Short mmCIF file of C-alpha atoms and ligand atoms in Angstrom, two decimals:
data_model
loop_
_atom_site.label_atom_id
_atom_site.label_comp_id
_atom_site.label_asym_id
_atom_site.label_seq_id
_atom_site.Cartn_x
_atom_site.Cartn_y
_atom_site.Cartn_z
CA UNK A 1 93.59 -108.43 -57.49
CA UNK A 2 94.90 -106.24 -60.21
CA UNK A 3 93.66 -102.79 -61.10
CA UNK A 4 93.92 -102.24 -64.85
CA UNK A 5 92.17 -98.93 -65.35
CA UNK A 6 91.13 -95.98 -63.23
CA UNK A 7 89.18 -92.95 -64.41
CA UNK A 8 88.50 -89.90 -62.30
CA UNK A 9 86.05 -87.11 -62.99
CA UNK A 10 86.00 -83.97 -60.86
CA UNK A 11 87.98 -85.73 -58.13
CA UNK A 12 90.05 -83.33 -55.96
CA UNK A 13 92.35 -81.40 -58.34
CA UNK A 14 91.49 -83.56 -61.37
CA UNK A 15 88.90 -82.41 -63.89
CA UNK A 16 89.27 -85.71 -65.71
CA UNK A 17 92.11 -88.22 -65.65
CA UNK A 18 92.78 -91.78 -66.63
CA UNK A 19 95.42 -94.22 -65.40
CA UNK A 20 96.25 -97.76 -66.52
CA UNK A 21 98.58 -99.34 -63.98
CA UNK A 22 100.42 -102.56 -64.77
CA UNK A 23 100.67 -105.76 -62.76
CA UNK A 24 103.26 -105.84 -59.96
CA UNK A 25 104.95 -102.61 -58.88
CA UNK A 26 103.69 -99.25 -60.10
CA UNK A 27 105.29 -95.96 -59.15
CA UNK A 28 103.55 -92.62 -59.66
CA UNK A 29 105.85 -89.62 -59.59
CA UNK A 30 104.96 -85.93 -59.54
CA UNK A 31 105.53 -82.68 -57.73
CA UNK A 32 103.83 -81.75 -54.49
CA UNK A 33 100.16 -81.16 -55.15
CA UNK A 34 100.24 -82.89 -58.56
CA UNK A 35 97.57 -85.42 -57.57
CA UNK A 36 99.51 -88.60 -56.69
CA UNK A 37 97.73 -89.26 -53.40
CA UNK A 38 94.40 -88.46 -55.07
CA UNK A 39 94.83 -91.44 -57.43
CA UNK A 40 95.29 -93.85 -54.52
CA UNK A 41 92.44 -92.20 -52.65
CA UNK A 42 90.10 -92.84 -55.57
CA UNK A 43 90.82 -96.58 -55.61
CA UNK A 44 90.55 -96.68 -51.83
CA UNK A 45 87.18 -94.91 -52.05
CA UNK A 46 85.74 -97.68 -54.24
CA UNK A 47 87.12 -100.36 -51.92
CA UNK A 48 86.15 -98.77 -48.60
CA UNK A 49 83.36 -96.30 -49.32
CA UNK A 50 85.59 -93.58 -47.90
CA UNK A 51 89.06 -92.16 -48.45
CA UNK A 52 91.95 -92.76 -46.09
CA UNK A 53 91.97 -88.97 -45.74
CA UNK A 54 88.36 -88.83 -44.52
CA UNK A 55 84.89 -88.75 -45.98
CA UNK A 56 83.84 -87.64 -49.42
CA UNK A 57 82.16 -84.54 -48.03
CA UNK A 58 85.51 -83.47 -46.54
CA UNK A 59 86.80 -82.24 -49.89
CA UNK A 60 87.08 -85.07 -52.39
CA UNK A 61 84.71 -83.44 -54.87
CA UNK A 62 86.54 -80.97 -57.08
CA UNK A 63 85.94 -77.44 -55.91
CA UNK A 64 82.92 -75.92 -57.68
CA UNK A 65 81.56 -79.28 -58.93
CA UNK A 66 78.39 -80.95 -57.63
CA UNK A 67 79.77 -84.49 -57.57
CA UNK A 68 82.74 -86.69 -58.38
CA UNK A 69 82.93 -89.88 -60.39
CA UNK A 70 85.36 -92.75 -60.09
CA UNK A 71 85.43 -95.68 -62.48
CA UNK A 72 87.70 -98.71 -62.23
CA UNK A 73 88.40 -101.97 -64.04
CA UNK A 74 90.27 -104.84 -62.41
CA UNK A 75 90.89 -108.58 -62.43
CA UNK A 76 90.17 -110.73 -59.41
CA UNK A 77 92.35 -113.68 -58.35
CA UNK A 78 90.62 -116.00 -60.82
CA UNK A 79 91.39 -113.58 -63.66
CA UNK A 80 87.75 -112.55 -63.95
CA UNK A 81 87.32 -108.97 -65.17
CA UNK A 82 85.24 -106.54 -63.08
CA UNK A 83 84.26 -102.93 -63.44
CA UNK A 84 82.68 -100.48 -61.05
CA UNK A 85 81.74 -96.85 -61.05
CA UNK A 86 80.59 -94.48 -58.38
CA UNK A 87 79.15 -91.00 -58.43
CA UNK A 88 79.25 -89.22 -55.08
CA UNK A 89 78.09 -85.76 -54.13
CA UNK A 90 79.31 -85.90 -50.55
CA UNK A 91 75.81 -86.54 -49.22
CA UNK A 92 74.40 -89.04 -51.70
CA UNK A 93 75.89 -91.60 -54.02
CA UNK A 94 75.04 -94.09 -56.73
CA UNK A 95 77.21 -96.94 -57.83
CA UNK A 96 77.34 -99.77 -60.34
CA UNK A 97 79.24 -103.02 -60.23
CA UNK A 98 79.64 -105.17 -63.35
CA UNK A 99 76.77 -103.37 -65.04
CA UNK A 100 74.28 -103.59 -62.16
CA UNK A 101 73.24 -100.89 -59.70
CA UNK A 102 74.34 -101.65 -56.16
CA UNK A 103 72.01 -101.11 -53.22
CA UNK A 104 74.70 -100.75 -50.56
CA UNK A 105 78.31 -99.66 -50.80
CA UNK A 106 79.23 -102.89 -49.01
CA UNK A 107 78.61 -104.74 -52.32
CA UNK A 108 81.25 -102.62 -54.01
CA UNK A 109 83.65 -102.86 -51.10
CA UNK A 110 83.32 -106.65 -51.06
CA UNK A 111 84.38 -106.83 -54.72
CA UNK A 112 87.42 -104.55 -54.66
CA UNK A 113 89.95 -105.13 -51.89
CA UNK A 114 92.63 -102.53 -51.30
CA UNK A 115 94.80 -101.80 -48.26
CA UNK A 116 96.51 -98.43 -48.03
CA UNK A 117 99.45 -97.05 -46.12
CA UNK A 118 99.88 -93.29 -46.21
CA UNK A 119 101.48 -90.51 -44.13
CA UNK A 120 98.37 -90.48 -41.91
CA UNK A 121 98.55 -94.20 -41.13
CA UNK A 122 100.35 -93.70 -37.80
CA UNK A 123 96.82 -92.90 -36.56
CA UNK A 124 96.15 -96.63 -36.65
CA UNK A 125 98.51 -96.91 -33.68
CA UNK A 126 98.40 -93.50 -32.02
CA UNK A 127 94.90 -92.32 -32.97
CA UNK A 128 91.42 -93.18 -31.69
CA UNK A 129 90.14 -96.74 -31.25
CA UNK A 130 87.68 -96.40 -34.17
CA UNK A 131 90.62 -96.71 -36.59
CA UNK A 132 91.64 -100.00 -34.99
CA UNK A 133 88.09 -101.37 -34.90
CA UNK A 134 87.57 -100.51 -38.56
CA UNK A 135 90.88 -102.20 -39.32
CA UNK A 136 89.88 -105.49 -37.61
CA UNK A 137 86.45 -105.41 -39.16
CA UNK A 138 87.83 -104.90 -42.69
CA UNK A 139 89.46 -108.33 -42.61
CA UNK A 140 86.37 -109.95 -41.10
CA UNK A 141 84.21 -108.28 -43.73
CA UNK A 142 86.30 -109.90 -46.48
CA UNK A 143 87.03 -113.34 -45.07
CA UNK A 144 84.10 -114.13 -42.73
CA UNK A 145 80.75 -114.63 -44.49
CA UNK A 146 78.81 -114.09 -41.22
CA UNK A 147 80.40 -110.81 -40.36
CA UNK A 148 78.31 -108.26 -42.22
CA UNK A 149 74.96 -109.55 -41.00
CA UNK A 150 76.25 -109.80 -37.42
CA UNK A 151 77.70 -106.30 -37.56
CA UNK A 152 74.51 -104.82 -38.99
CA UNK A 153 72.41 -106.53 -36.35
CA UNK A 154 74.69 -105.29 -33.61
CA UNK A 155 74.75 -101.71 -34.96
CA UNK A 156 71.00 -101.62 -35.38
CA UNK A 157 70.31 -102.80 -31.84
CA UNK A 158 72.90 -100.41 -30.43
CA UNK A 159 71.23 -97.51 -32.24
CA UNK A 160 67.82 -98.59 -30.96
CA UNK A 161 69.01 -99.01 -27.39
CA UNK A 162 70.74 -95.62 -27.43
CA UNK A 163 67.61 -93.94 -28.81
CA UNK A 164 65.51 -95.63 -26.13
CA UNK A 165 67.87 -94.63 -23.32
CA UNK A 166 67.07 -91.00 -24.03
CA UNK A 167 63.29 -91.48 -23.58
CA UNK A 168 62.90 -92.64 -19.95
CA UNK A 169 61.90 -96.08 -21.13
CA UNK A 170 60.19 -98.87 -19.22
CA UNK A 171 62.42 -101.65 -17.95
CA UNK A 172 60.69 -104.17 -20.21
CA UNK A 173 61.44 -102.19 -23.35
CA UNK A 174 65.11 -102.02 -22.47
CA UNK A 175 65.22 -105.72 -21.60
CA UNK A 176 64.22 -106.61 -25.14
CA UNK A 177 66.98 -104.51 -26.70
CA UNK A 178 69.54 -105.68 -24.16
CA UNK A 179 68.82 -109.29 -25.20
CA UNK A 180 69.20 -108.47 -28.85
CA UNK A 181 72.29 -106.30 -28.38
CA UNK A 182 73.96 -108.87 -26.13
CA UNK A 183 73.36 -111.70 -28.56
CA UNK A 184 74.67 -109.83 -31.62
CA UNK A 185 77.47 -108.29 -29.55
CA UNK A 186 78.72 -111.62 -28.21
CA UNK A 187 78.75 -112.99 -31.74
CA UNK A 188 80.61 -109.95 -33.07
CA UNK A 189 83.12 -110.23 -30.26
CA UNK A 190 83.67 -113.94 -30.93
CA UNK A 191 84.38 -113.16 -34.59
CA UNK A 192 86.84 -110.45 -33.60
CA UNK A 193 88.63 -112.68 -31.09
CA UNK A 194 88.97 -115.39 -33.69
CA UNK A 195 90.21 -112.83 -36.21
CA UNK A 196 92.82 -111.45 -33.81
CA UNK A 197 94.08 -114.97 -33.05
CA UNK A 198 94.54 -115.68 -36.75
CA UNK A 199 96.13 -112.31 -37.45
CA UNK A 200 98.62 -112.46 -34.56
CA UNK A 201 101.26 -114.82 -36.09
CA UNK A 202 101.16 -112.87 -39.38
CA UNK A 203 101.64 -109.57 -37.55
CA UNK A 204 104.48 -110.99 -35.48
CA UNK A 205 106.20 -112.29 -38.63
CA UNK A 206 106.08 -108.77 -40.12
CA UNK A 207 107.37 -107.26 -36.88
CA UNK A 208 110.23 -109.73 -36.66
CA UNK A 209 111.37 -108.36 -39.99
CA UNK A 210 110.64 -104.64 -39.54
CA UNK A 211 111.03 -103.96 -35.79
CA UNK A 212 113.21 -106.74 -34.32
CA UNK A 213 115.01 -104.24 -32.05
CA UNK A 214 111.91 -103.82 -29.83
CA UNK A 215 111.95 -107.41 -28.67
CA UNK A 216 109.07 -109.90 -28.64
CA UNK A 217 105.66 -108.27 -29.25
CA UNK A 218 102.37 -109.04 -27.54
CA UNK A 219 98.97 -108.37 -29.15
CA UNK A 220 96.27 -107.37 -26.70
CA UNK A 221 92.62 -107.40 -27.73
CA UNK A 222 90.17 -105.32 -25.69
CA UNK A 223 86.56 -106.52 -26.16
CA UNK A 224 84.94 -103.26 -24.94
CA UNK A 225 83.49 -104.56 -21.70
CA UNK A 226 84.84 -106.59 -18.76
CA UNK A 227 84.45 -109.81 -20.62
CA UNK A 228 86.63 -111.84 -18.27
CA UNK A 229 84.16 -111.16 -15.48
CA UNK A 230 80.75 -111.03 -17.08
CA UNK A 231 78.72 -111.72 -20.19
CA UNK A 232 77.64 -108.75 -22.29
CA UNK A 233 74.03 -109.27 -21.16
CA UNK A 234 75.06 -108.99 -17.50
CA UNK A 235 77.30 -106.03 -18.28
CA UNK A 236 74.41 -104.18 -19.98
CA UNK A 237 72.12 -104.85 -17.03
CA UNK A 238 74.77 -103.75 -14.54
CA UNK A 239 75.46 -100.58 -16.53
CA UNK A 240 71.82 -99.64 -17.11
CA UNK A 241 71.56 -96.88 -14.50
CA UNK A 242 74.75 -95.30 -15.76
CA UNK A 243 73.66 -95.64 -19.41
CA UNK A 244 70.29 -94.03 -18.61
CA UNK A 245 72.09 -91.10 -17.01
CA UNK A 246 74.51 -90.80 -19.95
CA UNK A 247 71.88 -91.35 -22.63
CA UNK A 248 74.04 -93.92 -24.46
CA UNK A 249 75.54 -97.37 -24.03
CA UNK A 250 78.91 -96.87 -22.40
CA UNK A 251 80.44 -100.30 -22.88
CA UNK A 252 80.24 -103.13 -25.39
CA UNK A 253 81.87 -104.26 -28.64
CA UNK A 254 81.46 -100.73 -30.04
CA UNK A 255 84.27 -99.81 -27.62
CA UNK A 256 86.58 -102.66 -28.66
CA UNK A 257 90.25 -101.93 -29.29
CA UNK A 258 93.65 -103.61 -29.67
CA UNK A 259 97.22 -102.67 -29.02
CA UNK A 260 100.68 -104.09 -29.53
CA UNK A 261 103.07 -104.14 -26.59
CA UNK A 262 106.77 -104.84 -26.78
CA UNK A 263 108.88 -106.41 -24.07
CA UNK A 264 110.92 -103.66 -22.47
CA UNK A 265 108.81 -100.81 -23.84
CA UNK A 266 106.37 -99.28 -21.33
CA UNK A 267 103.55 -98.32 -23.72
CA UNK A 268 102.73 -97.04 -27.18
CA UNK A 269 104.08 -93.64 -26.11
CA UNK A 270 107.50 -95.27 -25.96
CA UNK A 271 107.55 -95.75 -29.73
CA UNK A 272 109.39 -93.21 -31.85
CA UNK A 273 107.48 -91.59 -34.70
CA UNK A 274 109.24 -93.86 -37.20
CA UNK A 275 108.60 -96.97 -35.11
CA UNK A 276 104.92 -96.04 -34.89
CA UNK A 277 104.82 -95.91 -38.69
CA UNK A 278 106.64 -99.23 -38.99
CA UNK A 279 104.15 -100.82 -36.61
CA UNK A 280 101.24 -99.40 -38.62
CA UNK A 281 102.82 -100.69 -41.83
CA UNK A 282 103.42 -104.14 -40.30
CA UNK A 283 99.77 -104.20 -39.23
CA UNK A 284 98.61 -103.22 -42.73
CA UNK A 285 100.81 -105.72 -44.56
CA UNK A 286 99.90 -108.58 -42.22
CA UNK A 287 96.26 -107.63 -42.73
CA UNK A 288 96.84 -108.00 -46.48
CA UNK A 289 98.54 -111.35 -45.84
CA UNK A 290 95.58 -112.54 -43.78
CA UNK A 291 93.24 -111.56 -46.61
CA UNK A 292 95.49 -113.49 -49.01
CA UNK A 293 95.38 -116.54 -46.75
CA UNK A 294 91.59 -116.48 -46.54
CA UNK A 295 90.85 -115.60 -50.14
CA UNK A 296 93.72 -117.04 -52.11
CA UNK A 297 94.54 -113.71 -53.72
CA UNK A 298 96.25 -110.53 -52.55
CA UNK A 299 94.42 -107.25 -52.15
CA UNK A 300 95.78 -104.26 -54.05
CA UNK A 301 98.39 -102.56 -51.88
CA UNK A 302 98.68 -98.76 -52.00
CA UNK A 303 101.77 -97.14 -50.48
CA UNK A 304 101.53 -93.36 -50.52
CA UNK A 305 104.85 -91.53 -50.22
CA UNK A 306 106.74 -94.50 -48.75
CA UNK A 307 110.05 -92.82 -49.54
CA UNK A 308 109.39 -89.98 -47.13
CA UNK A 309 107.91 -92.27 -44.46
CA UNK A 310 110.63 -94.89 -43.96
CA UNK A 311 114.40 -95.00 -44.18
CA UNK A 312 116.06 -96.76 -47.11
CA UNK A 313 116.78 -99.98 -45.20
CA UNK A 314 113.22 -100.41 -44.00
CA UNK A 315 111.82 -99.53 -47.44
CA UNK A 316 114.03 -102.13 -49.09
CA UNK A 317 113.05 -104.82 -46.59
CA UNK A 318 109.34 -104.16 -46.97
CA UNK A 319 109.51 -103.93 -50.77
CA UNK A 320 111.49 -107.18 -51.12
CA UNK A 321 108.92 -109.01 -49.03
CA UNK A 322 106.09 -107.56 -51.12
CA UNK A 323 107.84 -108.43 -54.38
CA UNK A 324 107.82 -112.07 -53.30
CA UNK A 325 104.00 -112.05 -52.89
CA UNK A 326 103.15 -111.05 -56.45
CA UNK A 327 100.66 -108.48 -55.14
CA UNK A 328 99.93 -105.40 -57.22
CA UNK A 329 101.50 -102.33 -55.66
CA UNK A 330 100.50 -98.74 -56.30
CA UNK A 331 103.20 -96.44 -54.97
CA UNK A 332 103.70 -92.69 -55.10
CA UNK A 333 106.50 -90.25 -54.42
CA UNK A 334 108.00 -86.96 -55.49
CA UNK A 335 110.96 -89.14 -56.44
CA UNK A 336 111.59 -92.89 -56.57
CA UNK A 337 111.90 -94.39 -53.08
CA UNK A 338 115.58 -95.26 -52.58
CA UNK A 339 114.54 -98.66 -51.22
CA UNK A 340 113.31 -99.74 -54.67
CA UNK A 341 116.81 -99.73 -56.11
CA UNK A 342 118.24 -101.27 -52.96
CA UNK A 343 115.73 -104.12 -53.34
CA UNK A 344 116.52 -104.46 -57.05
CA UNK A 345 112.95 -103.69 -58.13
CA UNK A 346 112.10 -101.83 -61.34
CA UNK A 347 108.50 -100.64 -61.22
CA UNK A 348 106.35 -99.34 -64.06
CA UNK A 349 106.72 -95.57 -63.71
CA UNK A 350 104.03 -92.93 -64.34
CA UNK A 351 104.05 -89.20 -64.06
CA UNK A 352 101.26 -86.89 -62.87
CA UNK A 353 101.42 -83.38 -64.23
CA UNK A 354 98.88 -80.68 -65.11
CA UNK A 355 95.99 -82.94 -64.17
CA UNK A 356 97.12 -85.81 -66.41
CA UNK A 357 98.65 -89.21 -65.67
CA UNK A 358 101.07 -90.53 -68.26
CA UNK A 359 104.04 -92.82 -68.66
CA UNK A 360 107.26 -91.30 -67.33
N1 ATP B 401 88.27 -80.50 -53.62
C1 ATP B 401 89.30 -80.05 -54.34
N2 ATP B 401 89.09 -79.26 -55.44
C2 ATP B 401 90.11 -78.82 -56.18
N3 ATP B 401 91.41 -79.12 -55.93
C3 ATP B 401 91.66 -79.89 -54.86
C4 ATP B 401 90.64 -80.39 -54.02
N4 ATP B 401 91.20 -81.14 -53.04
C5 ATP B 401 92.52 -81.11 -53.27
N5 ATP B 401 92.82 -80.35 -54.35
C6 ATP B 401 94.13 -80.12 -54.95
O1 ATP B 401 94.44 -81.32 -55.61
C7 ATP B 401 95.84 -81.45 -55.71
C8 ATP B 401 96.16 -82.90 -55.49
O2 ATP B 401 96.55 -83.19 -54.18
P1 ATP B 401 97.28 -84.54 -53.81
O3 ATP B 401 97.28 -84.58 -52.34
O4 ATP B 401 96.73 -85.68 -54.56
O5 ATP B 401 98.76 -84.26 -54.36
P2 ATP B 401 100.09 -85.10 -54.21
O6 ATP B 401 100.64 -85.26 -55.57
O7 ATP B 401 99.84 -86.31 -53.42
O8 ATP B 401 101.01 -84.08 -53.40
P3 ATP B 401 102.11 -84.32 -52.25
O9 ATP B 401 103.38 -84.69 -52.95
O10 ATP B 401 102.21 -82.98 -51.62
O11 ATP B 401 101.61 -85.38 -51.33
C9 ATP B 401 96.43 -80.43 -54.76
O12 ATP B 401 97.00 -79.42 -55.55
C10 ATP B 401 95.25 -79.90 -53.99
O13 ATP B 401 95.38 -78.56 -53.68
MG1 MG B 402 100.49 -86.91 -51.55
#
């Protein structure tokens, strides 16, 4: 995929701005607070329905404005042109894709694929499990046609069961939702297990290049219940008393997680800050590679402030590998990442200043 045009209205510090990135590597330079990250956030918002820095209501709308607008044009892997726009007030939104209104943000997200790595991305490794679930599900959403319906069914039945648990329900009522939840949950889990198995060799290939010093990695998937011992249906029945006391469903695929272990390293706490970032980056780039394998085109790759996140050697290694893929890269920095020169890459350079994006 290749983003060709981005327009922002009342987005963070921007009153109105327009950017036309080129194919391949793009580097956006500017001082602290100029709006570099905001540009990447805007593309990410169209592709994920949220920013990598949180939800729209957490400050994406320009202070004093009722709503923001983001508009983008891009080519997909078959060189078909697309355009999409979104207006978002923080609580409500409307969006159009290729001239038609969209009913759910998922339609927009399905059309525009972007993976982002930013200074907050270490959370993928060291933060809460919801980051890691969302990460797994992003790939499934894009490469597995069954995923969205399965996920919706699972989420709906989980919501219903949780609501019912709070009402001193009859056994029969709970039985019905346990059946439904177990069926959708087993399916969701099977998709995730399959996804993890396909992702694993791609992740390990990235790690062999970026973190060889930690020794052979192991990827552990955690389904969210004791799956080795019991089906989800049996687990729900066994946990019913506890769930009734808690007022919610304590175990199931909504508690799924994954982690990477390295031989000779006791746990994720053993990783240095930089190693945690490298692991998060390896996860993100192998996720992009898995998308590319399933879809025959690369997602847009956004690297926010790479120069301050990784040392020169690691930057150069990552950038050389990305250059070989032909993926479009959107990078930012207060100055050019030293790894670009080391990798012999000359990006298209842009400058953000006084709320405008222009050629350097
Ligand atoms: N809701 C908002 N309304 C108005 N201004 C905002 C809003 N949210 C953020 N800003 C401002 O927008 C500017 C853009 O921030 P952004 O994080 O994109 O900058 P940056 O170029 O990435 O900076 P850095 O180099 O520090 O990472 C900042 O000056 C910030 O204070
Ligand atoms: Mg920034």
